């Protein structure tokens, strides 16, 4: 279809020239000048004729460009004033149109052609028997067809880009003036050009692009595992295992070899016919490991990009960087560093961001109302708070029997903000419905708060200890009372009573009958410090540590003529793991305690002294 359109267009243009501008015939007013006849120039002018009324005439010679003699013969001068007589009209062989007409001042005229229309109108003053010169041009526009042997060839007319040849290897170029032009076609590194003349009979041109000449180009890149790429004239290619090859047309190319954390290598490569081009590139490491630390959990930023909080380690290419420690409500700390080419790790420590502070005054008529700032209790009304970080904060004011108020406040550096909070009575509260004393209510609330932190209960325990020569079992009951320092930490004191089943089996040292142990029982009073750390879901599990000592627990027995003295008082420590079931709990763990052990004897008395033994302990109890 396109080819048919081009043929029809060729036929149409070849038979009918069509103009694309207002006037296709242009008279150049700037070229108007008289031809002098005097003794200085020695120029002889042929006699100029008279008009039909015998008035003197002037002669005008118009030099035409881009118009044939046959076309010029069809020209006709037109004088709009209608009083001008033109007795002579002649076209010379050197494309000059000669007009002789009545000489007048301010004569207007234009040229008319049956095919090309009219020229622009000009106005000059003429004297009789004098000759003048002018120049004119035929500027007709044509649509021409350019054919090639390649698809996608770039077409230029007089070095002005006009488009690409299509799939039929053609391009229609519109608005080309008649006359001589230079046609050029390029594709990749190839080009061809020719001189053409455009006229109504010559609007189709063929020009082939020179055949492509190619040769191999090879890049060898080290290190081979650098994940490098090669860019040639804007086209990027992957380097595989340190090698890349391609076919390129003969010519000169710019290339860049690049890889992460390496210096890029750029250059020029010349491809010649019959000679393979080989380039070996040794990439140079372009990064070093850098560690940056910032105190107080500040954010670490590098060149305005957030990297981490507190500490960051990573690879940076050589160059200048801005390191920053940032924190909300603080003034950033910056430092500029130059990362040099070195393989050892570089470490930088940033200063802590300086807090930007302001103050806040909170007033209200409920002078005992509780105030919290961002969830932390800070006092009661009225209140002045200093050294508050700039930015938005949440203030909550609450009081028993009143509706809690929440306000947002923005703190600015160096300034004191002031807010007033008035609490409204809660109409649904019992203290107001029944007229109860408000102060008493506050006391009850305080008492409830203290009770909420106090915890006490009863504990039953069984433990078993042993060392060489002794084994002692204990059964006891104790009372524990204390407070919850936080939601997860409980600290208390314990006191109780414990019965010790003592079994001392070291009869060989007594030189008594072997295998006959000495057994007895004592009662001890343990006093100890007890601490628990709650953990897990809803503080159900805990770890408990008890450290203390036992009082009393000393006794003696008489056996086969020997008086044995022993004691179970001394130091002890327990470490248990426990589980809560509501108010009840059980725990089990390890324990260590001083135990009786024979290490000396006499004929009348044997002291069974204490040594530290280890064992296991299990206990159960409940809180109330």
Coordinates of C-alpha atoms in Angstrom, one line a residue:
X1 CA 0.0 0.0 0.0
X2 CA 2.8 2.4 0.9
X3 CA 4.6 1.6 -2.4
X4 CA 1.4 2.3 -4.3
X5 CA 1.0 5.6 -2.5
X6 CA 4.6 6.6 -3.3
X7 CA 4.0 5.8 -7.1
X8 CA 0.8 7.8 -7.1
X9 CA 2.5 10.7 -5.3
X10 CA 5.3 10.6 -7.9
X11 CA 2.9 10.8 -10.8
X12 CA 1.0 13.6 -9.2
X13 CA 4.0 15.7 -8.4
X14 CA 5.6 15.1 -11.8
X15 CA 2.5 16.5 -13.5
X16 CA 1.4 19.2 -11.1
X17 CA 3.8 21.2 -9.0
X18 CA 2.1 22.3 -5.8
X19 CA 3.3 25.1 -3.5
X20 CA 3.7 24.8 0.2
X21 CA 4.4 28.5 0.9
X22 CA 2.5 31.7 0.1
X23 CA 4.6 32.6 -3.0
X24 CA 6.7 30.2 -4.9
X25 CA 8.2 33.0 -7.0
X26 CA 10.2 35.3 -4.8
X27 CA 11.6 38.7 -6.0
X28 CA 14.4 39.6 -3.7
X29 CA 14.0 43.4 -3.0
X30 CA 17.4 43.6 -1.5
X31 CA 19.1 43.0 -4.8
X32 CA 17.6 46.0 -6.5
X33 CA 20.1 48.5 -7.8
X34 CA 20.6 50.8 -10.8
X35 CA 23.2 50.1 -13.5
X36 CA 25.1 53.4 -14.0
X37 CA 26.1 54.7 -17.4
X38 CA 29.0 57.2 -17.1
X39 CA 32.6 57.7 -18.1
X40 CA 33.8 56.1 -14.9
X41 CA 32.4 52.7 -15.4
X42 CA 32.6 52.7 -19.1
X43 CA 29.4 50.6 -19.2
X44 CA 27.4 50.9 -22.4
X45 CA 23.7 50.4 -22.2
X46 CA 21.7 49.6 -25.2
X47 CA 19.1 52.2 -26.1
X48 CA 15.9 51.9 -24.1
X49 CA 12.6 52.1 -26.1
X50 CA 9.8 54.6 -25.5
X51 CA 6.3 53.6 -24.5
X52 CA 3.3 53.9 -26.8
X53 CA 2.8 57.5 -25.6
X54 CA 6.5 58.3 -26.4
X55 CA 7.3 58.6 -22.7
X56 CA 10.7 57.5 -21.5
X57 CA 11.0 53.9 -20.2
X58 CA 13.2 52.2 -17.6
X59 CA 14.8 48.8 -18.1
X60 CA 14.8 46.1 -15.4
X61 CA 16.9 42.9 -15.8
X62 CA 15.7 40.1 -13.5
X63 CA 18.1 37.2 -12.9
X64 CA 16.1 34.1 -12.2
X65 CA 17.2 31.1 -10.2
X66 CA 15.7 27.5 -10.3
X67 CA 13.5 28.2 -13.2
X68 CA 13.9 26.9 -16.8
X69 CA 13.7 29.1 -19.9
X70 CA 10.5 27.5 -20.9
X71 CA 9.0 28.3 -17.5
X72 CA 10.3 31.9 -17.7
X73 CA 8.6 32.3 -21.1
X74 CA 5.2 31.9 -19.4
X75 CA 5.8 34.8 -16.9
X76 CA 3.7 37.9 -17.2
X77 CA 4.4 41.3 -15.4
X78 CA 1.4 42.9 -13.7
X79 CA 1.2 46.6 -12.8
X80 CA -1.6 47.2 -10.3
X81 CA -1.8 51.0 -11.0
X82 CA -2.9 50.2 -14.6
X83 CA -1.1 53.3 -16.1
X84 CA 2.1 51.6 -16.9
X85 CA 2.9 50.6 -20.5
X86 CA 5.4 47.8 -21.0
X87 CA 6.5 47.7 -24.6
X88 CA 9.3 45.0 -24.1
X89 CA 9.3 41.5 -22.5
X90 CA 12.2 39.2 -23.3
X91 CA 13.9 36.1 -21.8
X92 CA 17.6 35.6 -22.5
X93 CA 19.5 32.4 -22.8
X94 CA 21.3 33.0 -19.4
X95 CA 17.9 33.0 -17.6
X96 CA 17.5 36.8 -17.4
X97 CA 14.1 38.4 -17.8
X98 CA 14.3 41.9 -19.4
X99 CA 11.4 44.3 -18.9
X100 CA 11.1 47.8 -20.3
X101 CA 8.2 49.9 -19.0
X102 CA 7.1 53.5 -18.4
X103 CA 9.4 55.2 -15.9
X104 CA 7.5 56.5 -12.9
X105 CA 8.2 57.0 -9.2
X106 CA 6.8 54.4 -6.8
X107 CA 6.0 51.8 -9.4
X108 CA 4.4 48.6 -8.1
X109 CA 4.5 45.3 -10.0
X110 CA 4.6 41.5 -9.5
X111 CA 5.1 38.5 -11.8
X112 CA 2.4 36.0 -12.7
X113 CA 2.8 32.4 -13.9
X114 CA 0.1 30.0 -15.0
X115 CA 1.6 27.1 -13.0
X116 CA 3.5 28.7 -10.1
X117 CA 1.0 31.5 -9.3
X118 CA 2.1 35.1 -8.5
X119 CA 5.2 36.5 -6.9
X120 CA 5.4 38.9 -4.1
X121 CA 4.6 42.5 -5.0
X122 CA 7.6 45.0 -5.0
X123 CA 7.7 48.8 -5.3
X124 CA 10.6 50.9 -6.7
X125 CA 11.1 54.3 -8.3
X126 CA 12.4 54.3 -11.9
X127 CA 14.0 57.1 -14.0
X128 CA 13.7 57.2 -17.8
X129 CA 16.5 55.8 -19.9
X130 CA 18.1 54.0 -17.0
X131 CA 18.7 50.3 -16.4
X132 CA 18.2 48.4 -13.1
X133 CA 19.0 44.9 -11.7
X134 CA 16.9 42.4 -9.6
X135 CA 17.1 38.7 -8.7
X136 CA 14.2 36.3 -8.3
X137 CA 14.0 32.6 -7.3
X138 CA 11.5 29.8 -7.9
X139 CA 11.0 28.2 -4.4
X140 CA 8.6 25.4 -5.2
X141 CA 8.3 22.6 -2.6
X142 CA 8.1 18.9 -3.6
X143 CA 7.5 15.6 -1.9
X144 CA 10.3 13.2 -3.0
X145 CA 10.8 9.5 -2.6
X146 CA 14.1 8.1 -1.2
X147 CA 14.8 4.4 -1.7
X148 CA 17.6 2.4 -0.1
X149 CA 18.8 -1.2 0.3
X150 CA 18.4 -1.1 4.1
X151 CA 15.5 -0.9 6.6
X152 CA 15.9 1.8 9.2
X153 CA 18.5 3.9 7.4
X154 CA 18.7 7.5 8.6
X155 CA 17.9 10.0 5.7
X156 CA 19.4 13.5 5.6
X157 CA 18.7 16.3 3.1
X158 CA 21.5 18.9 3.2
X159 CA 22.6 17.4 6.5
X160 CA 19.1 17.9 8.0
X161 CA 17.6 14.7 9.5
X162 CA 14.3 13.7 7.7
X163 CA 13.5 10.2 9.1
X164 CA 14.2 6.5 8.6
X165 CA 13.5 4.2 5.7
X166 CA 10.5 1.9 6.5
X167 CA 10.0 -1.8 6.0
X168 CA 9.8 -1.3 2.3
X169 CA 13.2 0.5 2.5
X170 CA 11.6 3.8 1.4
X171 CA 11.0 7.2 2.9
X172 CA 8.8 10.0 1.5
X173 CA 10.4 13.4 2.3
X174 CA 8.0 16.3 2.1
X175 CA 8.6 20.1 1.4
X176 CA 11.8 19.8 -0.5
X177 CA 12.6 22.9 -2.6
X178 CA 13.4 22.6 -6.3
X179 CA 17.1 22.8 -7.1
X180 CA 20.3 21.1 -6.0
X181 CA 20.6 19.2 -2.7
X182 CA 22.8 16.7 -1.0
X183 CA 21.2 13.3 0.0
X184 CA 22.9 11.2 2.7
X185 CA 22.0 7.8 4.2
X186 CA 23.6 6.4 7.4
X187 CA 23.1 3.1 9.3
X188 CA 25.3 2.2 12.3
X189 CA 28.9 3.1 11.2
X190 CA 28.1 3.1 7.5
X191 CA 27.0 6.0 5.3
X192 CA 26.5 7.0 1.6
X193 CA 25.7 10.3 -0.1
X194 CA 25.0 11.8 -3.5
X195 CA 24.0 15.1 -5.1
X196 CA 20.5 15.4 -6.4
X197 CA 18.5 17.9 -8.4
X198 CA 14.8 18.3 -7.5
X199 CA 12.4 19.5 -10.1
X200 CA 8.9 18.5 -11.4
X201 CA 10.5 15.7 -13.5
X202 CA 13.0 14.5 -10.9
X203 CA 11.5 13.5 -7.5
X204 CA 12.5 9.9 -7.0
X205 CA 16.0 8.9 -5.8
X206 CA 17.8 5.7 -4.9
X207 CA 20.9 5.4 -2.7
X208 CA 22.3 2.2 -1.2
X209 CA 24.1 2.2 2.1
X210 CA 27.5 0.6 2.0
X211 CA 27.7 -3.1 3.0
X212 CA 28.6 -3.6 6.7
X213 CA 32.1 -4.8 7.5
X214 CA 32.4 -6.5 10.9
X215 CA 35.1 -8.0 13.1
X216 CA 35.2 -9.7 16.6
X217 CA 35.9 -7.7 19.7
X218 CA 36.9 -9.6 22.9
X219 CA 37.1 -8.3 26.5
X220 CA 39.0 -10.2 29.1
X221 CA 38.2 -8.9 32.6
X222 CA 39.8 -9.7 36.0
X223 CA 38.8 -10.6 38.6
X224 CA 36.5 -13.1 36.8
X225 CA 34.0 -13.1 39.7
X226 CA 33.6 -9.3 39.9
X227 CA 30.1 -9.4 38.3
X228 CA 31.3 -7.0 35.7
X229 CA 29.5 -5.5 32.6
X230 CA 30.7 -3.9 29.4
X231 CA 29.0 -0.9 27.9
X232 CA 29.7 -0.1 24.2
X233 CA 28.1 3.0 22.7
X234 CA 25.3 3.0 25.3
X235 CA 24.6 -0.8 25.0
X236 CA 25.4 -2.8 28.2
X237 CA 26.4 -6.5 28.1
X238 CA 27.1 -9.0 30.9
X239 CA 30.6 -10.4 31.4
X240 CA 30.5 -14.1 32.0
X241 CA 33.4 -15.8 33.8
X242 CA 35.6 -12.9 33.0
X243 CA 35.0 -12.8 29.2
X244 CA 32.8 -11.0 26.7
X245 CA 32.9 -11.1 22.9
X246 CA 30.8 -9.6 20.1
X247 CA 30.8 -8.7 16.4
X248 CA 31.0 -4.9 15.7
X249 CA 31.1 -3.0 12.5
X250 CA 34.4 -1.4 11.5
X251 CA 34.7 1.9 13.3
X252 CA 35.6 3.6 16.6
X253 CA 33.7 2.9 19.8
X254 CA 33.7 4.2 23.4
X255 CA 33.5 1.5 26.1
X256 CA 33.2 1.3 29.9
X257 CA 33.9 -1.8 32.0
X258 CA 32.2 -1.5 35.5
X259 CA 31.5 -3.8 38.5
X260 CA 30.2 -3.2 42.0
X261 CA 32.8 -2.0 44.5
X262 CA 35.4 -1.6 41.7
X263 CA 36.8 1.4 39.7
X264 CA 35.2 1.7 36.3
X265 CA 37.6 1.5 33.3
X266 CA 36.8 3.5 30.2
X267 CA 38.5 3.8 26.9
X268 CA 38.2 3.7 23.1
X269 CA 38.5 0.7 20.9
X270 CA 39.1 0.8 17.1
X271 CA 37.6 -2.1 15.1
X272 CA 39.5 -2.8 11.8
X273 CA 38.5 -5.2 9.1
X274 CA 40.5 -8.5 9.3
X275 CA 41.9 -7.8 12.8
X276 CA 40.3 -9.1 16.0
X277 CA 40.3 -6.4 18.7
X278 CA 41.3 -7.7 22.2
X279 CA 41.2 -5.7 25.4
X280 CA 42.3 -7.0 28.8
X281 CA 40.9 -5.1 31.8
X282 CA 42.2 -5.4 35.3
X283 CA 39.5 -3.9 37.6
X284 CA 40.8 -2.2 40.8
X285 CA 38.9 -2.6 44.1
X286 CA 36.9 0.5 44.8
X287 CA 35.6 -0.1 48.3
X288 CA 36.6 -0.7 51.8
X289 CA 34.8 -2.0 54.9
X290 CA 33.7 0.8 57.2
X291 CA 32.2 0.5 60.7
X292 CA 30.3 3.5 62.2
X293 CA 28.9 3.6 65.8
X294 CA 26.6 6.2 67.3
X295 CA 25.8 6.3 71.1
X296 CA 22.4 6.3 72.7
X297 CA 20.7 4.2 70.0
X298 CA 21.0 7.1 67.5
X299 CA 20.2 6.5 63.8
X300 CA 23.2 6.3 61.5
X301 CA 22.8 8.2 58.2
X302 CA 25.3 8.2 55.3
X303 CA 24.9 10.9 52.6
X304 CA 21.3 11.5 53.7
X305 CA 20.3 7.8 53.6
X306 CA 19.4 5.9 56.8
X307 CA 21.6 2.8 57.3
X308 CA 21.1 1.5 60.8
X309 CA 20.6 2.2 64.6
X310 CA 23.6 2.2 66.9
X311 CA 26.1 0.4 64.7
X312 CA 26.6 -0.1 61.0
X313 CA 29.2 -2.1 59.1
X314 CA 29.3 -2.2 55.3
X315 CA 31.4 -1.5 52.2
X316 CA 31.9 2.1 50.9
X317 CA 33.5 3.2 47.7
X318 CA 36.4 5.6 47.9
X319 CA 35.3 9.3 48.1
X320 CA 33.8 11.9 50.5
X321 CA 30.8 11.1 52.7
X322 CA 28.7 12.8 55.3
X323 CA 28.1 10.7 58.4
X324 CA 25.3 11.7 60.7
X325 CA 23.9 10.6 64.1
X326 CA 20.2 11.4 64.2
X327 CA 17.6 11.1 66.9
X328 CA 14.1 12.4 67.2
X329 CA 14.0 15.6 69.2
X330 CA 17.8 16.0 69.0
X331 CA 20.2 18.1 67.0
X332 CA 22.0 15.8 64.5
X333 CA 25.8 15.3 64.8
X334 CA 27.6 15.4 61.5
X335 CA 31.1 14.7 60.2
X336 CA 32.6 14.6 56.8
X337 CA 35.0 11.8 56.1
X338 CA 37.2 10.8 53.1
X339 CA 37.3 7.1 52.6
X340 CA 40.7 6.3 51.2
X341 CA 41.9 3.3 49.2
X342 CA 42.9 0.8 51.9
X343 CA 42.1 -2.8 52.6
X344 CA 42.0 -2.6 56.4
X345 CA 38.7 -1.8 58.1
X346 CA 38.0 1.8 58.9
X347 CA 36.1 2.7 62.1
X348 CA 34.4 6.0 63.0
X349 CA 32.5 7.0 66.2
X350 CA 29.9 9.7 66.0
X351 CA 29.1 12.0 68.9
X352 CA 25.7 11.6 70.4
X353 CA 23.0 13.9 69.1
X354 CA 22.4 16.9 71.4
X355 CA 18.8 17.0 72.8
X356 CA 16.7 20.0 71.9
X357 CA 14.8 20.9 75.0
X358 CA 11.9 23.1 76.1
X359 CA 9.6 23.5 79.1
X360 CA 5.9 22.9 79.8
X361 CA 3.6 24.4 82.4
X362 CA 0.3 22.5 83.2
X363 CA -2.3 24.3 85.3
X364 CA -5.8 23.4 86.5
X365 CA -8.1 23.9 89.5
X366 CA -8.0 20.2 90.6
X367 CA -4.7 20.5 92.4
X368 CA -4.3 16.9 93.3
X369 CA -5.1 15.5 89.8
X370 CA -2.5 13.1 88.5
X371 CA -0.5 14.1 85.4
X372 CA 1.2 11.7 82.9
X373 CA 3.4 12.8 80.1
X374 CA 3.7 10.3 77.2
X375 CA 2.5 7.5 79.5
X376 CA 4.9 8.3 82.4
X377 CA 3.5 9.7 85.7
X378 CA 5.2 13.1 86.4
X379 CA 3.3 14.6 89.3
X380 CA 0.1 16.4 90.1
X381 CA -1.4 19.8 89.2
X382 CA -0.1 22.5 89.0
X383 CA 3.1 21.3 87.4
X384 CA 6.2 22.8 85.6
X385 CA 8.3 20.4 83.7
X386 CA 11.8 21.2 82.3
X387 CA 14.1 19.6 79.8
X388 CA 11.4 18.1 77.6
X389 CA 12.4 17.0 74.1
X390 CA 11.0 19.1 71.3
X391 CA 8.1 17.7 69.3
X392 CA 4.6 16.5 70.0
X393 CA 3.8 15.0 73.4
X394 CA 0.7 13.6 75.0
X395 CA -0.5 15.0 78.4
X396 CA -3.1 13.0 80.4
X397 CA -4.7 14.5 83.5
X398 CA -6.9 12.2 85.7
X399 CA -8.5 12.2 89.1
X400 CA -10.8 9.9 90.9
X401 CA -14.4 10.8 90.3
X402 CA -13.6 13.1 87.3
X403 CA -13.5 12.5 83.5
X404 CA -9.9 12.1 82.3
X405 CA -8.6 14.7 79.9
X406 CA -6.0 14.1 77.1
X407 CA -4.2 16.9 75.3
X408 CA -1.5 17.1 72.6
X409 CA 1.2 19.8 73.0
X410 CA 4.1 20.7 70.8
X411 CA 7.3 21.7 72.6
X412 CA 9.7 24.1 70.9
X413 CA 13.4 24.5 71.7
X414 CA 14.2 27.1 74.4
X415 CA 10.5 28.0 74.9
X416 CA 8.0 27.3 77.7
X417 CA 4.6 26.1 76.5
X418 CA 1.6 26.5 78.8
X419 CA -1.7 24.5 78.9
X420 CA -4.7 24.6 81.3
X421 CA -6.6 21.4 82.0
X422 CA -10.0 21.5 83.8
X423 CA -11.6 18.2 84.7
X424 CA -15.3 17.7 84.5
X425 CA -17.1 15.7 87.3
X426 CA -18.0 12.2 86.2
X427 CA -21.8 12.1 86.7
X428 CA -21.8 8.3 86.7
X429 CA -19.4 8.0 89.6
X430 CA -20.8 6.8 93.0
X431 CA -19.0 9.4 95.0
X432 CA -21.1 12.1 93.4
X433 CA -24.4 10.2 93.2
X434 CA -24.4 9.5 96.9
X435 CA -22.4 12.4 98.3
X436 CA -19.5 10.4 99.6
X437 CA -16.5 12.3 101.0
X438 CA -14.1 12.8 98.1
X439 CA -11.0 12.9 100.3
X440 CA -11.9 9.5 101.7
X441 CA -12.2 8.1 98.2
X442 CA -8.7 9.3 97.4
X443 CA -7.4 7.6 100.5
X444 CA -9.1 4.3 99.5
X445 CA -7.6 4.6 96.1
X446 CA -4.2 5.0 97.6
X447 CA -4.7 2.0 99.8
X448 CA -5.8 -0.1 96.9
X449 CA -2.7 1.0 95.0
X450 CA -0.4 -0.1 97.9
X451 CA -2.3 -3.4 98.3
X452 CA -1.9 -4.0 94.6
X453 CA 1.9 -4.0 95.0
X454 CA 1.9 -6.0 98.2
X455 CA 2.1 -9.8 98.0
X456 CA 2.3 -12.6 100.7
X457 CA 1.6 -16.2 101.0
X458 CA 2.4 -19.7 102.5
X459 CA 5.0 -22.1 101.1
X460 CA 5.5 -25.8 101.8
X461 CA 8.7 -27.4 100.8
X462 CA 10.6 -30.7 100.8
X463 CA 14.4 -30.9 100.0
X464 CA 17.1 -33.5 100.1
X465 CA 20.8 -32.9 100.5
X466 CA 23.9 -35.1 100.5
X467 CA 27.6 -35.1 100.7
X468 CA 30.1 -37.8 101.5
X469 CA 29.2 -39.3 104.9
X470 CA 25.9 -37.5 105.3
X471 CA 22.4 -37.2 103.9
X472 CA 19.7 -34.9 105.3
X473 CA 16.0 -34.5 104.3
X474 CA 14.0 -31.4 105.2
X475 CA 10.3 -30.7 105.4
X476 CA 9.2 -27.2 106.2
X477 CA 6.6 -24.5 106.1
X478 CA 7.3 -20.7 105.6
X479 CA 5.6 -17.4 105.2
X480 CA 6.8 -15.0 102.5
X481 CA 5.8 -11.3 102.4
X482 CA 7.0 -8.5 100.0
X483 CA 6.2 -6.1 97.2
X484 CA 6.2 -6.1 93.4
X485 CA 8.9 -3.7 92.5
X486 CA 7.7 -3.8 88.9
X487 CA 5.2 -6.0 87.0
X488 CA 7.9 -8.6 86.7
X489 CA 10.1 -8.4 89.9
X490 CA 9.0 -9.4 93.4
X491 CA 11.2 -9.0 96.5
X492 CA 10.2 -10.3 99.9
X493 CA 11.4 -11.8 103.3
X494 CA 10.6 -15.2 104.5
X495 CA 10.5 -17.0 107.9
X496 CA 9.4 -20.5 108.8
X497 CA 10.0 -23.7 110.6
X498 CA 11.8 -26.8 109.2
X499 CA 12.2 -30.3 110.5
X500 CA 15.5 -32.0 109.6
X501 CA 15.8 -35.8 109.2
X502 CA 19.5 -36.3 109.8
X503 CA 21.2 -39.5 108.8
X504 CA 25.0 -39.5 109.4
X505 CA 26.6 -42.6 108.0
X506 CA 30.3 -42.5 108.6
X507 CA 30.6 -45.3 111.3
X508 CA 33.8 -46.6 109.9
X509 CA 35.5 -43.5 111.3
X510 CA 33.9 -44.2 114.7
X511 CA 35.4 -47.6 114.7
X512 CA 32.0 -48.8 115.7
X513 CA 30.1 -51.4 113.8
X514 CA 30.3 -50.7 110.1
X515 CA 27.0 -49.9 108.4
X516 CA 25.3 -48.6 111.6
X517 CA 24.3 -45.0 110.9
X518 CA 23.4 -42.5 113.5
X519 CA 20.0 -40.9 113.0
X520 CA 18.2 -38.1 114.7
X521 CA 15.9 -35.2 114.0
X522 CA 16.1 -31.4 114.7
X523 CA 14.0 -28.4 114.2
X524 CA 15.4 -25.2 112.6
X525 CA 14.1 -21.7 112.0
X526 CA 15.0 -20.4 108.5
X527 CA 15.2 -16.7 107.8
X528 CA 15.8 -15.6 104.2
X529 CA 15.6 -13.1 101.4
X530 CA 13.3 -14.2 98.5
X531 CA 13.2 -12.7 95.0
X532 CA 11.2 -13.7 91.9
X533 CA 11.5 -12.7 88.3
X534 CA 8.2 -13.3 86.5
X535 CA 8.3 -14.1 82.7
X536 CA 6.3 -15.6 80.0
X537 CA 2.7 -15.1 79.0
X538 CA 0.7 -13.1 81.7
X539 CA 3.7 -13.6 84.1
X540 CA 2.7 -17.3 84.6
X541 CA 6.2 -18.6 84.9
X542 CA 8.9 -17.3 87.2
X543 CA 12.5 -17.9 88.5
X544 CA 12.9 -17.7 92.3
X545 CA 16.1 -17.2 94.4
X546 CA 16.2 -17.7 98.2
X547 CA 19.3 -16.9 100.3
X548 CA 19.4 -17.1 104.1
X549 CA 20.4 -19.0 107.2
X550 CA 18.9 -21.3 109.8
X551 CA 18.8 -20.8 113.6
X552 CA 18.9 -23.5 116.3
X553 CA 19.0 -27.0 114.8
X554 CA 21.7 -28.2 117.2
X555 CA 21.5 -31.5 119.3
X556 CA 23.4 -34.4 120.6
X557 CA 22.8 -38.1 120.9
X558 CA 24.5 -40.8 123.1
X559 CA 25.4 -44.0 121.3
X560 CA 27.4 -46.9 122.7
X561 CA 29.3 -44.9 125.2
X562 CA 30.0 -42.0 122.8
X563 CA 28.3 -38.6 123.0
X564 CA 27.7 -37.3 119.4
X565 CA 27.1 -33.5 119.0
X566 CA 25.8 -32.1 115.7
X567 CA 23.9 -29.2 114.3
X568 CA 21.9 -28.3 111.2
X569 CA 21.9 -24.6 111.4
X570 CA 24.0 -22.6 108.9
X571 CA 23.7 -21.0 105.5
X572 CA 21.6 -22.1 102.5
X573 CA 20.6 -21.0 99.0
X574 CA 17.8 -22.2 96.6
X575 CA 17.3 -21.6 92.9
X576 CA 13.8 -22.7 91.7
X577 CA 11.8 -22.5 88.5
X578 CA 8.0 -22.2 89.1
X579 CA 4.6 -22.0 87.5
X580 CA 1.6 -20.0 88.7
X581 CA -2.0 -21.4 88.6
X582 CA -4.0 -18.4 89.7
X583 CA -3.0 -17.8 93.3
X584 CA -1.4 -21.2 93.6
X585 CA 2.1 -22.2 92.4
X586 CA 4.6 -25.0 92.4
X587 CA 8.3 -24.9 91.9
X588 CA 11.4 -27.1 91.7
X589 CA 15.1 -26.6 91.5
X590 CA 18.5 -26.9 93.1
X591 CA 19.6 -26.1 96.7
X592 CA 22.8 -26.0 98.7
X593 CA 23.0 -26.1 102.5
X594 CA 25.4 -26.8 105.4
X595 CA 25.1 -30.5 106.5
X596 CA 26.5 -32.4 109.5
X597 CA 29.6 -34.5 108.7
X598 CA 32.0 -36.5 111.0
X599 CA 35.5 -35.2 110.8
X600 CA 36.9 -35.7 114.3
X601 CA 36.2 -37.8 117.4
X602 CA 37.4 -38.7 120.9
X603 CA 36.7 -41.4 123.5
X604 CA 34.0 -39.5 125.2
X605 CA 32.7 -37.0 122.6
X606 CA 32.3 -36.7 118.8
X607 CA 31.7 -33.5 117.1
X608 CA 29.8 -33.8 113.8
X609 CA 30.7 -30.6 112.0
X610 CA 29.0 -28.9 109.1
X611 CA 30.0 -28.9 105.4
X612 CA 28.1 -27.6 102.4
X613 CA 26.0 -30.1 100.6
X614 CA 24.0 -30.0 97.4
X615 CA 20.5 -31.3 96.6
X616 CA 17.1 -30.8 95.1
X617 CA 14.0 -29.0 96.4
X618 CA 10.3 -29.0 95.5
X619 CA 7.7 -26.7 97.0
X620 CA 4.1 -25.6 96.6
X621 CA 2.3 -22.6 97.9
X622 CA -0.3 -19.9 97.4
X623 CA -0.6 -16.1 97.6
X624 CA -3.3 -14.2 99.4

